[in-house]
């Protein structure tokens, strides 16, 4: 297996995805969670083969997807998932929203733990529900290690929320949740009649073996209250292909999934479904990408220590998103805007993830060392 690595800038500029279209060419873009890597060869061959055959029709049943995901989940996380519990949908956003529609009515309350993936807020707006927040809190010995506030969550559950949108593992903070924390959540959700929607899109990108726990693998209570929504799009870089999965763990939750309009399942794409089915067999590629990302998350620490020692950065436990506290630089209300205009380097503004993120930016390190070095160079030059 060749090393999976960031492509050169010249090649990346030919891409037409959001990350490479949103900014003028003199801006180095590091927002948007997509990778600057070449996708796995079997997926490339599959897609080029389909196009070559003009195999571009409608999506039918793709049992390979559920079978390959189940095998992956078993070997990666020792999680047994039955194929009948897996439902396809267009993307994770559609899965979260359409499954939530089977439970909530407009005006109902949905809990999040800010700072969190900004579309959680948009999904709640789409559902015409009310957002309730139990923010993450700093762990005892590290202000930048964010953990669940179980007491705050219990208070929110007791106040009457219908669904808890849980980002597991967590974007943008890079936190993983322990088996104990997830088990406590499941017990509380059962007690207060709350459903937990566990968005596990980042789960394959976890650096320490055994450190990620699929919510539905936790306990009977978790399976009674929980839904997992996930896809191969983050870990194998397939977001443009549009296919995700809603996974249930009990007959109660499966009945809800069965009640969704059938169109939810068929609105995934043919390319997405087959690419995802192939992705879950591409574990060598994933492991190689993970070792590059592992190097990058540490290299970023070195670069920041050398050039921007005032920036707060805890090496994340998952995914390729760095949550950078830039408050010490006093860059005003919108630090991301400062870096964009003064440094010609684009990050996500921390404020989109929640109010506590106002003095943070989110940097995507799924790129080459050269681009990372240039990004930190531009950042540092802009604060001098
Ligand atoms: C936590 C989380 N959920 C969902 C998504 C988007 O998934 P999709 O494109 O399948 O809706 C992202 C994208 O970065 C994400 O970080």
XYZ file of C-alpha atoms and ligand atoms in Angstrom:
400
model
C 0.000 0.000 0.000
C 1.490 3.350 -1.101
C 1.568 6.134 1.433
C -1.640 8.200 1.284
C -0.588 11.819 1.195
C -1.715 15.344 0.389
C -1.699 16.225 -3.310
C 0.284 19.215 -4.586
C -1.486 22.563 -4.654
C -1.467 22.768 -8.460
C -3.453 19.541 -8.691
C -5.834 20.540 -5.903
C -6.660 23.811 -7.642
C -8.162 21.762 -10.497
C -10.756 20.338 -8.095
C -14.285 21.728 -8.302
C -15.451 20.886 -4.773
C -16.583 23.601 -2.350
C -13.212 23.825 -0.624
C -11.457 24.698 -3.882
C -14.122 26.982 -5.348
C -15.053 29.128 -2.380
C -11.968 31.343 -2.280
C -9.784 33.216 -4.790
C -6.656 31.348 -5.925
C -4.333 33.357 -3.674
C -6.126 32.062 -0.556
C -4.957 28.777 0.959
C -8.163 26.944 1.937
C -8.227 24.809 5.096
C -11.918 24.829 6.067
C -14.545 22.274 4.807
C -14.022 18.716 6.076
C -12.757 17.033 2.940
C -9.327 15.530 2.340
C -6.595 16.698 -0.038
C -5.759 13.020 -0.657
C -6.317 10.795 -3.656
C -9.224 8.457 -2.877
C -8.631 4.703 -2.566
C -7.771 2.980 -5.853
C -10.624 0.392 -5.716
C -13.123 3.262 -5.371
C -11.545 5.148 -8.270
C -11.658 2.013 -10.422
C -15.244 1.291 -9.454
C -16.403 4.802 -10.371
C -14.447 5.087 -13.611
C -15.737 1.621 -14.575
C -19.330 2.653 -13.950
C -18.903 5.815 -16.012
C -17.142 3.900 -18.788
C -20.122 1.507 -18.959
C -22.569 4.447 -18.784
C -23.868 2.668 -15.694
C -25.526 5.843 -14.478
C -29.084 4.797 -13.783
C -31.220 4.590 -10.664
C -30.214 3.168 -7.316
C -31.670 -0.247 -6.511
C -31.014 -2.514 -3.538
C -27.319 -2.688 -2.632
C -26.975 -5.478 -0.050
C -23.182 -5.170 -0.344
C -23.351 -1.866 1.540
C -24.947 -3.248 4.698
C -22.845 -6.431 4.502
C -19.560 -4.562 4.122
C -20.424 -1.998 6.792
C -21.340 -4.807 9.211
C -18.052 -6.587 8.585
C -16.148 -3.317 9.083
C -18.050 -2.486 12.301
C -17.395 -5.965 13.674
C -13.682 -5.979 12.951
C -13.046 -2.328 13.847
C -15.264 -1.893 16.886
C -16.554 -5.401 17.707
C -20.035 -4.091 17.002
C -22.519 -6.582 15.537
C -24.989 -4.916 13.199
C -27.645 -6.850 11.326
C -28.319 -5.858 7.728
C -32.063 -5.400 8.396
C -31.182 -2.627 10.850
C -29.439 -0.544 8.147
C -31.340 1.982 5.995
C -29.752 4.069 3.263
C -30.316 7.808 2.862
C -28.808 10.666 0.895
C -26.351 11.986 3.444
C -25.976 12.233 7.202
C -27.919 15.501 7.304
C -30.893 13.935 5.521
C -30.683 10.864 7.764
C -30.720 12.919 10.958
C -33.567 15.154 9.785
C -35.795 12.485 8.223
C -35.415 10.121 11.157
C -36.110 13.001 13.570
C -39.313 13.772 11.643
C -40.658 10.386 12.794
C -40.408 11.640 16.400
C -40.742 15.424 16.675
C -43.397 17.980 15.836
C -42.605 21.648 15.230
C -41.836 23.381 18.507
C -40.340 20.284 20.173
C -36.943 20.644 21.773
C -33.701 19.067 20.580
C -30.503 19.036 22.642
C -26.963 19.664 21.354
C -23.595 19.978 23.071
C -21.882 23.091 21.760
C -19.491 23.813 20.243
C -20.693 21.370 17.622
C -20.817 20.748 13.859
C -22.728 23.790 12.691
C -25.313 21.938 10.628
C -26.747 20.436 13.826
C -28.269 23.916 14.315
C -29.486 24.038 10.717
C -31.113 20.598 11.002
C -33.028 21.780 14.091
C -34.203 24.862 12.183
C -35.220 22.615 9.278
C -37.313 20.571 11.729
C -38.883 23.789 13.106
C -37.795 22.674 16.565
C -36.235 24.573 19.432
C -32.524 24.151 20.164
C -31.454 23.425 23.737
C -27.752 23.415 24.616
C -25.796 21.561 27.285
C -22.326 22.825 26.318
C -19.265 20.622 26.565
C -17.061 21.483 29.545
C -13.303 21.421 30.017
C -11.900 18.308 31.652
C -10.328 18.675 35.090
C -6.739 18.979 33.951
C -6.923 20.336 30.401
C -8.971 23.394 29.421
C -8.840 22.288 25.770
C -10.021 18.737 26.407
C -13.796 18.996 26.127
C -16.065 16.427 27.758
C -19.798 15.924 28.189
C -21.470 17.694 31.089
C -23.605 14.797 32.292
C -25.328 16.861 35.008
C -26.156 19.611 32.495
C -27.490 16.986 30.092
C -29.672 15.421 32.793
C -31.116 18.855 33.634
C -31.897 19.413 29.961
C -33.478 15.950 29.616
C -35.583 16.633 32.723
C -36.730 19.945 31.201
C -38.336 18.047 28.341
C -36.280 17.438 25.220
C -37.384 14.904 22.622
C -34.061 14.189 20.901
C -30.393 14.626 21.753
C -28.203 15.165 18.678
C -24.878 13.698 19.820
C -21.703 14.155 17.772
C -19.798 10.928 18.529
C -16.855 11.318 18.061
C -16.924 15.063 18.332
C -16.435 17.688 15.631
C -14.872 20.271 16.115
C -13.221 19.489 19.472
C -11.773 16.089 18.506
C -13.041 14.487 21.723
C -14.018 10.852 22.155
C -16.558 9.807 24.742
C -15.932 6.944 27.127
C -18.051 3.824 27.395
C -19.105 4.989 30.883
C -20.216 8.429 29.656
C -22.219 6.922 26.799
C -23.744 4.333 29.107
C -24.808 7.066 31.540
C -26.378 8.994 28.657
C -28.303 5.923 27.518
C -29.653 5.322 31.039
C -30.697 8.957 31.420
C -32.327 8.988 27.982
C -34.314 5.893 28.902
C -35.361 7.476 32.223
C -36.540 10.751 30.652
C -37.940 9.395 27.382
C -35.316 11.040 25.151
C -34.020 9.644 21.842
C -30.273 9.904 21.196
C -29.190 10.413 17.580
C -25.507 9.545 17.434
C -23.810 11.095 14.400
C -20.841 8.756 13.895
C -19.531 10.054 10.584
C -16.024 10.630 12.033
C -15.839 7.233 13.755
C -13.466 5.457 11.342
C -10.938 8.290 11.833
C -9.925 7.486 15.409
C -6.219 7.194 16.200
C -6.177 4.845 19.174
C -7.454 1.335 18.646
C -10.493 0.553 20.788
C -10.983 4.163 21.877
C -14.196 4.777 19.927
C -17.474 3.261 21.114
C -20.430 3.027 18.724
C -23.407 4.243 20.725
C -25.576 1.273 19.783
C -22.902 -1.139 21.032
C -23.032 0.278 24.557
C -26.043 -1.353 26.221
C -29.625 -2.523 25.826
C -30.746 0.914 26.936
C -28.614 2.526 24.214
C -30.250 0.290 21.605
C -33.702 1.163 23.007
C -33.159 4.937 22.763
C -30.505 5.291 20.086
C -30.124 5.784 16.360
C -26.762 5.910 14.597
C -26.398 7.976 11.438
C -23.135 7.544 9.610
C -21.466 7.338 6.227
C -18.180 6.585 4.502
C -18.031 10.134 3.203
C -15.708 11.618 5.825
C -13.166 8.809 6.237
C -12.875 7.918 2.538
C -13.562 11.410 1.192
C -16.764 10.653 -0.710
C -19.051 13.507 0.370
C -19.935 14.507 -3.193
C -21.252 11.024 -3.973
C -24.216 11.193 -1.562
C -24.947 8.084 0.407
C -25.297 7.562 4.158
C -26.879 5.076 6.552
C -29.392 5.228 9.368
C -28.744 2.336 11.756
C -31.145 1.092 14.397
C -30.542 -1.361 17.229
C -33.988 -2.320 18.518
C -37.387 -3.207 17.119
C -38.780 0.025 18.617
C -36.364 2.259 16.704
C -36.487 0.081 13.582
C -40.251 0.606 13.503
C -39.610 4.355 13.360
C -37.133 3.912 10.503
C -39.662 1.683 8.704
C -42.207 4.482 8.982
C -40.069 6.925 6.957
C -41.151 7.532 3.363
C -39.413 5.007 1.081
C -38.082 7.901 -0.967
C -35.660 8.717 1.871
C -33.773 5.542 0.987
C -33.865 5.841 -2.781
C -32.684 9.443 -2.778
C -29.128 8.262 -2.146
C -27.008 8.049 -5.281
C -26.011 4.951 -7.186
C -22.360 6.060 -7.186
C -22.503 6.851 -3.481
C -23.951 3.501 -2.468
C -21.443 1.431 -4.441
C -18.517 3.663 -3.490
C -19.485 3.350 0.197
C -19.835 -0.423 -0.102
C -16.319 -0.553 -1.569
C -14.934 1.942 0.975
C -15.712 -0.321 3.913
C -13.420 -2.946 2.371
C -10.598 -0.418 1.827
C -9.121 -0.742 5.300
C -5.490 -0.626 4.102
C -6.160 2.752 2.507
C -7.898 3.965 5.674
C -5.000 2.846 7.866
C -2.523 4.535 5.577
C -4.577 7.765 5.597
C -4.770 7.493 9.381
C -1.000 7.290 9.728
C -0.591 10.404 7.571
C -3.230 12.213 9.616
C -1.565 11.036 12.821
C 1.736 12.565 11.639
C -0.057 15.751 10.632
C -1.919 16.243 13.920
C 1.452 16.031 15.737
C 3.344 18.075 13.152
C 0.786 20.834 13.560
C 1.651 20.940 17.253
C 5.334 21.382 16.395
C 4.588 24.092 13.843
C 2.394 25.989 16.301
C 4.902 25.642 19.136
C 7.608 27.061 16.880
C 5.692 29.917 15.226
C 2.537 30.603 17.211
C 3.108 29.422 20.782
C 0.180 31.484 22.084
C -2.350 29.478 20.043
C -4.087 26.814 22.145
C -4.214 23.378 20.502
C -4.925 19.993 21.986
C -3.982 17.212 19.592
C -7.384 15.700 18.694
C -8.256 12.063 19.415
C -10.220 11.750 16.197
C -10.637 13.170 12.722
C -8.559 15.776 10.928
C -9.927 18.980 12.373
C -7.863 21.117 14.712
C -9.758 23.352 17.141
C -7.448 26.303 17.645
C -7.885 28.806 20.463
C -6.508 32.067 19.083
C -7.886 34.324 21.850
C -4.404 35.306 23.083
C -3.815 37.151 19.810
C -6.723 39.587 20.320
C -7.852 39.463 16.706
C -11.253 41.027 17.285
C -14.690 39.511 16.910
C -13.924 37.295 13.943
C -10.407 35.804 13.982
C -11.099 33.684 10.871
C -11.822 36.883 8.944
C -8.512 38.315 10.183
C -6.585 35.283 8.884
C -8.448 35.415 5.581
C -7.884 39.105 4.884
C -4.470 39.572 6.509
C -2.971 36.107 5.943
C -4.793 34.792 2.861
C -5.488 31.543 4.688
C -9.049 30.270 5.198
C -10.370 28.412 8.236
C -13.870 27.894 9.593
C -14.867 30.619 12.037
C -15.259 29.019 15.470
C -18.438 31.023 16.077
C -20.435 28.875 13.620
C -20.037 25.934 16.019
C -21.504 27.833 18.981
C -20.933 30.913 21.127
C -17.977 29.436 23.031
C -16.162 29.056 19.708
C -15.978 32.795 18.991
C -12.229 32.981 19.607
C -11.434 29.674 17.896
C -10.827 28.712 14.299
C -11.126 25.192 12.856
C -8.262 24.038 10.656
C -8.434 20.958 8.413
C -5.098 19.105 8.467
C -6.010 16.389 5.921
C -3.461 17.852 3.569
C 0.261 17.786 2.774
C 2.995 18.877 5.182
C 3.909 21.617 2.685
C 0.390 23.095 2.785
C 0.282 22.838 6.582
C 3.621 24.649 6.825
C 2.402 27.373 4.456
C -0.853 27.770 6.421
C 0.963 28.256 9.715
C 3.482 30.572 8.054
C 0.632 32.747 6.739
C -1.132 32.692 10.103
C 2.014 33.733 11.935
C 2.858 36.473 9.410
C -0.641 37.916 9.828
C -0.296 38.387 13.602
C 3.171 39.906 13.548
C -20.405 15.584 12.498
C -20.751 15.707 11.049
N -21.929 15.239 10.602
C -22.278 15.323 9.315
C -21.432 15.898 8.396
C -21.874 16.029 6.984
O -22.269 14.816 6.504
P -23.156 14.719 5.192
O -22.423 15.444 4.125
O -23.224 13.246 4.961
O -24.473 15.337 5.538
C -20.193 16.392 8.792
C -19.297 17.017 7.823
O -18.253 17.491 8.123
C -19.846 16.287 10.155
O -18.669 16.740 10.611
